[in-house]
Short mmCIF file of C-alpha atoms in Angstrom, two decimals:
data_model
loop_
_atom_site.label_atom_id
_atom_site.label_comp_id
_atom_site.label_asym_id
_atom_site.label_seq_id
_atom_site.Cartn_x
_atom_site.Cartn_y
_atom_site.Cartn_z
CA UNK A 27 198.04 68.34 102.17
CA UNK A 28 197.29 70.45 105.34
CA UNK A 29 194.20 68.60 106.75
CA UNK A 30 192.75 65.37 106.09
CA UNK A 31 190.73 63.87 102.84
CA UNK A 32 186.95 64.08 103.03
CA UNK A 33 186.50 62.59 99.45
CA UNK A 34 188.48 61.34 97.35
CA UNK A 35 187.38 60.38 93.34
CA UNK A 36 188.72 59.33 90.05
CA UNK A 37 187.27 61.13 86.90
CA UNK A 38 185.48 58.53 84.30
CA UNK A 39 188.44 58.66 81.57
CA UNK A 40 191.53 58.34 84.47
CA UNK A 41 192.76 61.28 83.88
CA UNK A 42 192.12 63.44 87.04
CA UNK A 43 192.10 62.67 90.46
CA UNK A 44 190.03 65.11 92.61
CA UNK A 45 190.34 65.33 96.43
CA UNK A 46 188.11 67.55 99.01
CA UNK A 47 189.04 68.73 102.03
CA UNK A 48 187.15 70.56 104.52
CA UNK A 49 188.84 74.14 103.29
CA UNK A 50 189.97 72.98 100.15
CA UNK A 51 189.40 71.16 96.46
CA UNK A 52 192.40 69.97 95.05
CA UNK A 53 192.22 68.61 91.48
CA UNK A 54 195.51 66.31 89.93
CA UNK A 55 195.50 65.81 86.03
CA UNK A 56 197.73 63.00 85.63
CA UNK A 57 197.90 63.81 81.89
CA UNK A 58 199.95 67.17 82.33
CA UNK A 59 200.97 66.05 86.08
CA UNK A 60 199.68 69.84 86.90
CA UNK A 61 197.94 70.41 90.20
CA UNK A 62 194.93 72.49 90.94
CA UNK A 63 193.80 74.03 94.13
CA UNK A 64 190.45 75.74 95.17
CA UNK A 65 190.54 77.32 98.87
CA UNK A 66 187.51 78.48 100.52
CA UNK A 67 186.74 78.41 104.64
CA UNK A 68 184.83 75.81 106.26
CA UNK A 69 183.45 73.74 102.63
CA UNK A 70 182.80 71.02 104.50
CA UNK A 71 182.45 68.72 101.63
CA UNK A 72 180.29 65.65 102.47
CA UNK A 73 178.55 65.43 98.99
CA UNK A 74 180.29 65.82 95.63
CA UNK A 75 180.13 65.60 91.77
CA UNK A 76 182.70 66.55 88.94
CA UNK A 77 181.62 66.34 85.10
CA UNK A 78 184.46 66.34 82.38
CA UNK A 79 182.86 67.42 79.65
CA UNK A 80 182.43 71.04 81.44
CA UNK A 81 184.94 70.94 83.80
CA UNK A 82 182.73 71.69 86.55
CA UNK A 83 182.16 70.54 90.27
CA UNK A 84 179.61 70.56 92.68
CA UNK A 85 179.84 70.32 96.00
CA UNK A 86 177.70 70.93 99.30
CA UNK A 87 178.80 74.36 101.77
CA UNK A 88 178.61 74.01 105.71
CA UNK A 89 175.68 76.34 105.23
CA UNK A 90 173.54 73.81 103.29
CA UNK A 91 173.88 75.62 100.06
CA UNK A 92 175.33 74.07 96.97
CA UNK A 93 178.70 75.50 95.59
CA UNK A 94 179.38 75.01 91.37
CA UNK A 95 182.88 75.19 90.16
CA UNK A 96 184.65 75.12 87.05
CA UNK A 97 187.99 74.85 85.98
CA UNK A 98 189.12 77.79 83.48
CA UNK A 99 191.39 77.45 80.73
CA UNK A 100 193.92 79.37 82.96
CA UNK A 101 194.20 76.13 84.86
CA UNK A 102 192.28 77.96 88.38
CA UNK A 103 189.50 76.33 89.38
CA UNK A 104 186.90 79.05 89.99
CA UNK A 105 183.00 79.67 91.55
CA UNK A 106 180.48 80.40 89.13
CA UNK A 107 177.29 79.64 91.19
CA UNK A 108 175.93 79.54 95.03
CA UNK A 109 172.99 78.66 95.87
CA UNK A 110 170.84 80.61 98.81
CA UNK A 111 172.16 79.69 102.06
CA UNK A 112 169.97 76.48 103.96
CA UNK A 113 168.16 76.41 100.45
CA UNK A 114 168.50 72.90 101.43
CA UNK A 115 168.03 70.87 104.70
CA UNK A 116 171.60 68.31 104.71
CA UNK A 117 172.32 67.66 100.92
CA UNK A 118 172.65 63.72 99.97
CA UNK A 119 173.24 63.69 96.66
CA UNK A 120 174.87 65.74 94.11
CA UNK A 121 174.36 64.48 89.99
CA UNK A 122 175.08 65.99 86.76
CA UNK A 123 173.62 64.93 83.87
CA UNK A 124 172.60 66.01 80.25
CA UNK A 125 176.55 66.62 79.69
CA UNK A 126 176.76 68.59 82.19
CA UNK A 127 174.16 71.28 81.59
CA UNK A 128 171.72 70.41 84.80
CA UNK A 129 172.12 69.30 88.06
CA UNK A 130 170.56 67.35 90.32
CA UNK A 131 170.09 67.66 93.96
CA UNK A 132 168.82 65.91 97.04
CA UNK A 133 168.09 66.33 100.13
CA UNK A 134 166.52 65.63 103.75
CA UNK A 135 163.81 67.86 102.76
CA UNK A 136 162.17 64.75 101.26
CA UNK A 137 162.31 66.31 97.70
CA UNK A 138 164.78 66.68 94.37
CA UNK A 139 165.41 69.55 92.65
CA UNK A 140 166.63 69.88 88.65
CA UNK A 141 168.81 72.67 87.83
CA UNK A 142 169.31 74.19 84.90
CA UNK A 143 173.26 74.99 84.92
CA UNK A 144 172.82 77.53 82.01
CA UNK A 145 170.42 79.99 84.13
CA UNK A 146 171.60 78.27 87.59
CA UNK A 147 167.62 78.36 88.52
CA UNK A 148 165.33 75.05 89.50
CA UNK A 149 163.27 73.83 86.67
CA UNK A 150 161.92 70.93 88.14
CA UNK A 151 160.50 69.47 91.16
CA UNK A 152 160.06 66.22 92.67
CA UNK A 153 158.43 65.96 96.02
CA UNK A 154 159.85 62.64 97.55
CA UNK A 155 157.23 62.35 100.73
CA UNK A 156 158.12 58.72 101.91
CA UNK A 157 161.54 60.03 103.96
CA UNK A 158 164.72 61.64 104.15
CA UNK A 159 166.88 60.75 100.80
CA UNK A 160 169.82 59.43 101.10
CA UNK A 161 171.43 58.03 98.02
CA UNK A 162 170.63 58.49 94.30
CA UNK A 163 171.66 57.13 91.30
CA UNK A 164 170.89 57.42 87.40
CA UNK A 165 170.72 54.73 84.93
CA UNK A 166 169.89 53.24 81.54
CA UNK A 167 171.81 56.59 79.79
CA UNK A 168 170.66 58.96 82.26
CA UNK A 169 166.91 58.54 81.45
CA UNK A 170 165.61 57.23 84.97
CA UNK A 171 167.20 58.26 88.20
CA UNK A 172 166.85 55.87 91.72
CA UNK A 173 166.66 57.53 94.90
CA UNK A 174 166.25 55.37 98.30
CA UNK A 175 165.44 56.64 101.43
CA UNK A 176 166.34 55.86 105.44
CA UNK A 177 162.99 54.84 105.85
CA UNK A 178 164.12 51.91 103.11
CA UNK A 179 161.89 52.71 100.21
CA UNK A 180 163.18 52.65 96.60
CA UNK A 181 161.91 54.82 94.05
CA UNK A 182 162.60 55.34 90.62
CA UNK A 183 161.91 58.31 88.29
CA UNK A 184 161.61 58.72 84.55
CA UNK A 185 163.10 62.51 83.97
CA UNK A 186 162.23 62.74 80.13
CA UNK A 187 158.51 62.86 81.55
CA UNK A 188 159.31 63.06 84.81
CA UNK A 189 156.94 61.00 86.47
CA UNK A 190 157.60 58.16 89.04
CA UNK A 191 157.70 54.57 87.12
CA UNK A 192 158.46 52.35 90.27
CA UNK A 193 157.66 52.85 93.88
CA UNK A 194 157.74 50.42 96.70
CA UNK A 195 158.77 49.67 100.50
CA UNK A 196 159.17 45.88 99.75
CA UNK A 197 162.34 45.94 101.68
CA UNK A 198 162.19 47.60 105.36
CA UNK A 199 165.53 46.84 106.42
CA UNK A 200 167.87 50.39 106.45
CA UNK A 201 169.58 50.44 103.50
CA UNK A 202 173.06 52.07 103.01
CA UNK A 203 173.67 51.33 99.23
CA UNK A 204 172.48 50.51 95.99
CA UNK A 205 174.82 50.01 93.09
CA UNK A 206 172.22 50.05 90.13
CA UNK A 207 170.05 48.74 87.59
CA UNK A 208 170.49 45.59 85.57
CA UNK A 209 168.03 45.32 82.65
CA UNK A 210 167.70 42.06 80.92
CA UNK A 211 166.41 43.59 77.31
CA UNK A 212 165.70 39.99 75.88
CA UNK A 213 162.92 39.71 78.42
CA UNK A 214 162.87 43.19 79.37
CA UNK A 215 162.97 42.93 83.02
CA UNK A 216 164.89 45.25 85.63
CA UNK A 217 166.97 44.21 88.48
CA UNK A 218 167.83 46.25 91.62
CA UNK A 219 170.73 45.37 93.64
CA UNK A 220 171.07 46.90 97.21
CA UNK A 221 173.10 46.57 100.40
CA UNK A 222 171.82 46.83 103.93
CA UNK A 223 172.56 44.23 106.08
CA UNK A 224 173.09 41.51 103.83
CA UNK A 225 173.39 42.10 99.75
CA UNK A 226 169.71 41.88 97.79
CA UNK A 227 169.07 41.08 93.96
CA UNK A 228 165.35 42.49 94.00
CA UNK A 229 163.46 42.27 90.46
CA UNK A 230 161.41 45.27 89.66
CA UNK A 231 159.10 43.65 87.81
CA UNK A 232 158.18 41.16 90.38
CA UNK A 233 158.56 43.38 93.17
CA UNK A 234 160.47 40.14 94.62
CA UNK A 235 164.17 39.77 96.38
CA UNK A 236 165.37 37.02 93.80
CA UNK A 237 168.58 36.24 95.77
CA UNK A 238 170.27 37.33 99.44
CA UNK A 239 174.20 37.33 99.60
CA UNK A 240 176.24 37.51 102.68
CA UNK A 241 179.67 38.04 103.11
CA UNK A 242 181.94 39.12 106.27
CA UNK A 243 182.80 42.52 106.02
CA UNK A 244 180.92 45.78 105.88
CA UNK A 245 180.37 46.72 102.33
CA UNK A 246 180.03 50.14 101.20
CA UNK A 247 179.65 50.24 97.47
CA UNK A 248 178.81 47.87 94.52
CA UNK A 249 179.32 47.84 91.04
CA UNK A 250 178.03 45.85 87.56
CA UNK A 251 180.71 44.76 85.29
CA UNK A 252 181.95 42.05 82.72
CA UNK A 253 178.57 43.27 81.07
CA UNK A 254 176.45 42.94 83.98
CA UNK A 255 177.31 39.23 84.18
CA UNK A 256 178.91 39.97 87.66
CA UNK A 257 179.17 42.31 90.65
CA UNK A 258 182.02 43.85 92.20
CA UNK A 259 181.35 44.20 96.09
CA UNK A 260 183.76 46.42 97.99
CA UNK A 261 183.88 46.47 101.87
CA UNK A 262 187.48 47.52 103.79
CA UNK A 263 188.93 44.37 103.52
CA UNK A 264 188.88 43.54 100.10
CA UNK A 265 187.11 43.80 96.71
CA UNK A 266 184.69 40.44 95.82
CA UNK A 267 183.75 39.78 92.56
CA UNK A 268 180.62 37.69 92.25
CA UNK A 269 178.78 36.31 90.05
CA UNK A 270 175.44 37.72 89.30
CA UNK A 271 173.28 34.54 88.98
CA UNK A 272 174.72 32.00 91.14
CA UNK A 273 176.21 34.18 94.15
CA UNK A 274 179.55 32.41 93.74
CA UNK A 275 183.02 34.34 94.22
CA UNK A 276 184.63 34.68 90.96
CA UNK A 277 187.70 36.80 92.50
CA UNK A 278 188.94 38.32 95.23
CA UNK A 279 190.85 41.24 95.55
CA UNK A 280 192.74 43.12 98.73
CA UNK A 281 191.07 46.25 99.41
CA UNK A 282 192.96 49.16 97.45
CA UNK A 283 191.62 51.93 99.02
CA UNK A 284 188.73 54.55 98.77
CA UNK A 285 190.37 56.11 95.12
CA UNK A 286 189.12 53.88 92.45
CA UNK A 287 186.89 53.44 89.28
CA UNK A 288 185.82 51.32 87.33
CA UNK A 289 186.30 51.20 83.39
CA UNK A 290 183.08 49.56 82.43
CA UNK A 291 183.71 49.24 78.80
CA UNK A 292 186.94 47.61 79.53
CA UNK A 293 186.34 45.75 82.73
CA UNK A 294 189.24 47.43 84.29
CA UNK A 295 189.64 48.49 87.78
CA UNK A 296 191.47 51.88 88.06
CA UNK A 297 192.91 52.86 91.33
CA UNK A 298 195.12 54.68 93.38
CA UNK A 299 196.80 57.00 95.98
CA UNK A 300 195.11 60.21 96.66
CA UNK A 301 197.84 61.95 95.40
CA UNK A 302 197.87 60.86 92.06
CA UNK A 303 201.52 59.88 92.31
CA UNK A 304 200.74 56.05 91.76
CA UNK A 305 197.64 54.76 90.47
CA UNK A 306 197.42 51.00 88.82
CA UNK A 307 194.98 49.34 86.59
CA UNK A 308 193.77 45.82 87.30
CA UNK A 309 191.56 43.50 84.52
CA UNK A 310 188.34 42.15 86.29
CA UNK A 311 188.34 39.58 83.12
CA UNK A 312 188.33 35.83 84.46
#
C-alpha cells in the first residue's frame, strides 16, 4: 500500500477485509483471494460502513459530503451516489440498515438524516438538539438506533415510528464509546454499557449506573458475547473478557490489532492483518 491505513474492517461473514486510505478503498475477498481497489483524491476517510448484502460502501469526502459505492459484478468497485458538498458539518457516523436499502447519517449538525438508497434522497429527519453526535449504534434487529453525544447524553430512537423512546444526561462524564444494548426479555429491562473514563453498566429502566469497572488501559471499543452473559473490552494492550454481572475477568487476551470481528452466533473472535494474508479465529467459550 502507498500511504498509511485510516480504517481498517472485517465484513460480518469473514469473508472480506476492507481497508481505507486517504486516496484509496481497497477491498480483499479472502474467498477468491482477488483484490479490489477504488482511487479517488483526497477521501479522507474518517467514517465508514460496508453492507454485504448490496455490496455497497459508504464513506465520508474531505468536503463533508457522503460518497456510496458498490462493487459491480465486474469485480470494480464503483460511485453510484454523492451527496452535495458540506451537506453535512464533520460526519460521525455512517449505518446501513433495512438490508442495505437506507442509510443513516450523523453529524455535528446536532441532527440524523435517513436515506433512502433507492432514490439516494433524505426521507427522514431527526433533530438531535442536546450536542454534537458522535457515535451511533443500532440494536434489537435494527429497530432502535443509540446515538450519544460530546456533551454525554444518550439517546435512543425507535425508527419504525420514529420517535425518541429514551433520553437522558444521567451521566456527564465525556463519553468515547458505547458498545450496546443488553435486554433482559424475562423481565424486560434494557441495559446500556458505555466507556468514558471508567466502564458503566447503566439500566434504562432505572435510569441508574448498576455497576463501574476499571481497568488499566485506554479502551476503545466493547462488545456483548457468549449470549450477552459477558463483555469483551478492547484497549491497545489486550482484549478482557468480563463477566457481565460480577465484573470479574473471565479471559485475557494480547491485543491483536485494530482488524477484528466478532462472530456473535459462534462466540468467535475473527482477526487479522490488514492485508488479508493471515487472519485467525479464536473461541471466546470458557
Amino acid at each position: 500500500m502507498d500511504c498509511e491505513p485510516e480504517i481498517t474492517c472485517i465484513s460480518q461473514t469473514n469473508q472480506f477485509i476492507i481497508v481505507c486510505n486517504t486516496d484509496q478503498i481497497l477491498l480483499y475477498d479472502k474467498q477468491t483471494d482477488s483484490k479490489l481497489k477504488y482511487q479517488q483524491s483526497y477521501l479522507m476517510v474518517q467514517q465508514f460502513a460496508f453492507d454485504e448484502d448490496t455490496s455497497k460502501i459508504a464513506v465520508d469526502y474531505e468536503d463533508n459530503s457522503i460518497l456510496i459505492l458498490q462493487i459491480h459484478n465486474n469485480n470494480q468497485i464503483v460511485k453510484v451516489f454523492q451527496s452535495p458538498p458540506a451537506h453535512f458539518n464533520k460526519i460521525t457516523g455512517l449505518k446501513f440498515y433495512e438490508q442495505g436499502k437506507k442509510l443513516i447519517t450523523c453529524s455535528h449538525d446536532e441532527m440524523i438524516f435517513i436515506w433512502d438508497l433507492n432514490t439516494f434522497e433524505v426521507i427522514h429527519q431527526i433533530n438531535q438538539l442536546k450536542g454534537k453526535i458522535q457515535h451511533q449504534i443500532l440494536f434489537h434487529n435494527q429497530k432502535f438506533l443509540t446515538t450519544i453525544t460530546q456533551e454525554g447524553y444518550t439517546c435512543i430512537y425507535n425508527l419504525q415510528n420514529r420517535k425518541t423512546i429514551y433520553f437522558t444526561n444521567r451521566v456527564k462524564a465525556k463519553v468515547q464509546e458505547i458498545c450496546g444494548i443488553k435486554q433482559n426479555l424475562m423481565k424486560n429491562e434494557k441495559f446500556l454499557v458505555q466507556i468514558d473514563d471508567k466502564i458503566k453498566i447503566i439500566s434504562l429502566n432505572r435510569q441508574k449506573i448498576l455497576r463501574v469497572l476499571q481497568f488499566e488501559g485506554e479502551f476503545i471499543d466493547a462488545l456483548f458475547c457468549l449470549n450477552d452473559r459477558a463483555i469483551l473490552l478492547i484497549n491497545y494492550i489486550d482484549f478482557k473478557l468480563v463477566d457481565f454481572q460480577s465484573g470479574i475477568i473471565l479471559k485475557t487476551i494480547p491485543y491483536l490489532g485494530n482488524c477484528y470481528y466478532l462472530d456473535k452466533d459462534n462466540d468467535i473472535l475473527v482477526y487479522g492483518e490488514i492485508q488479508g494474508n493471515h487472519y485467525k479465529k479464536l473461541s471466546l467459550t470458557i
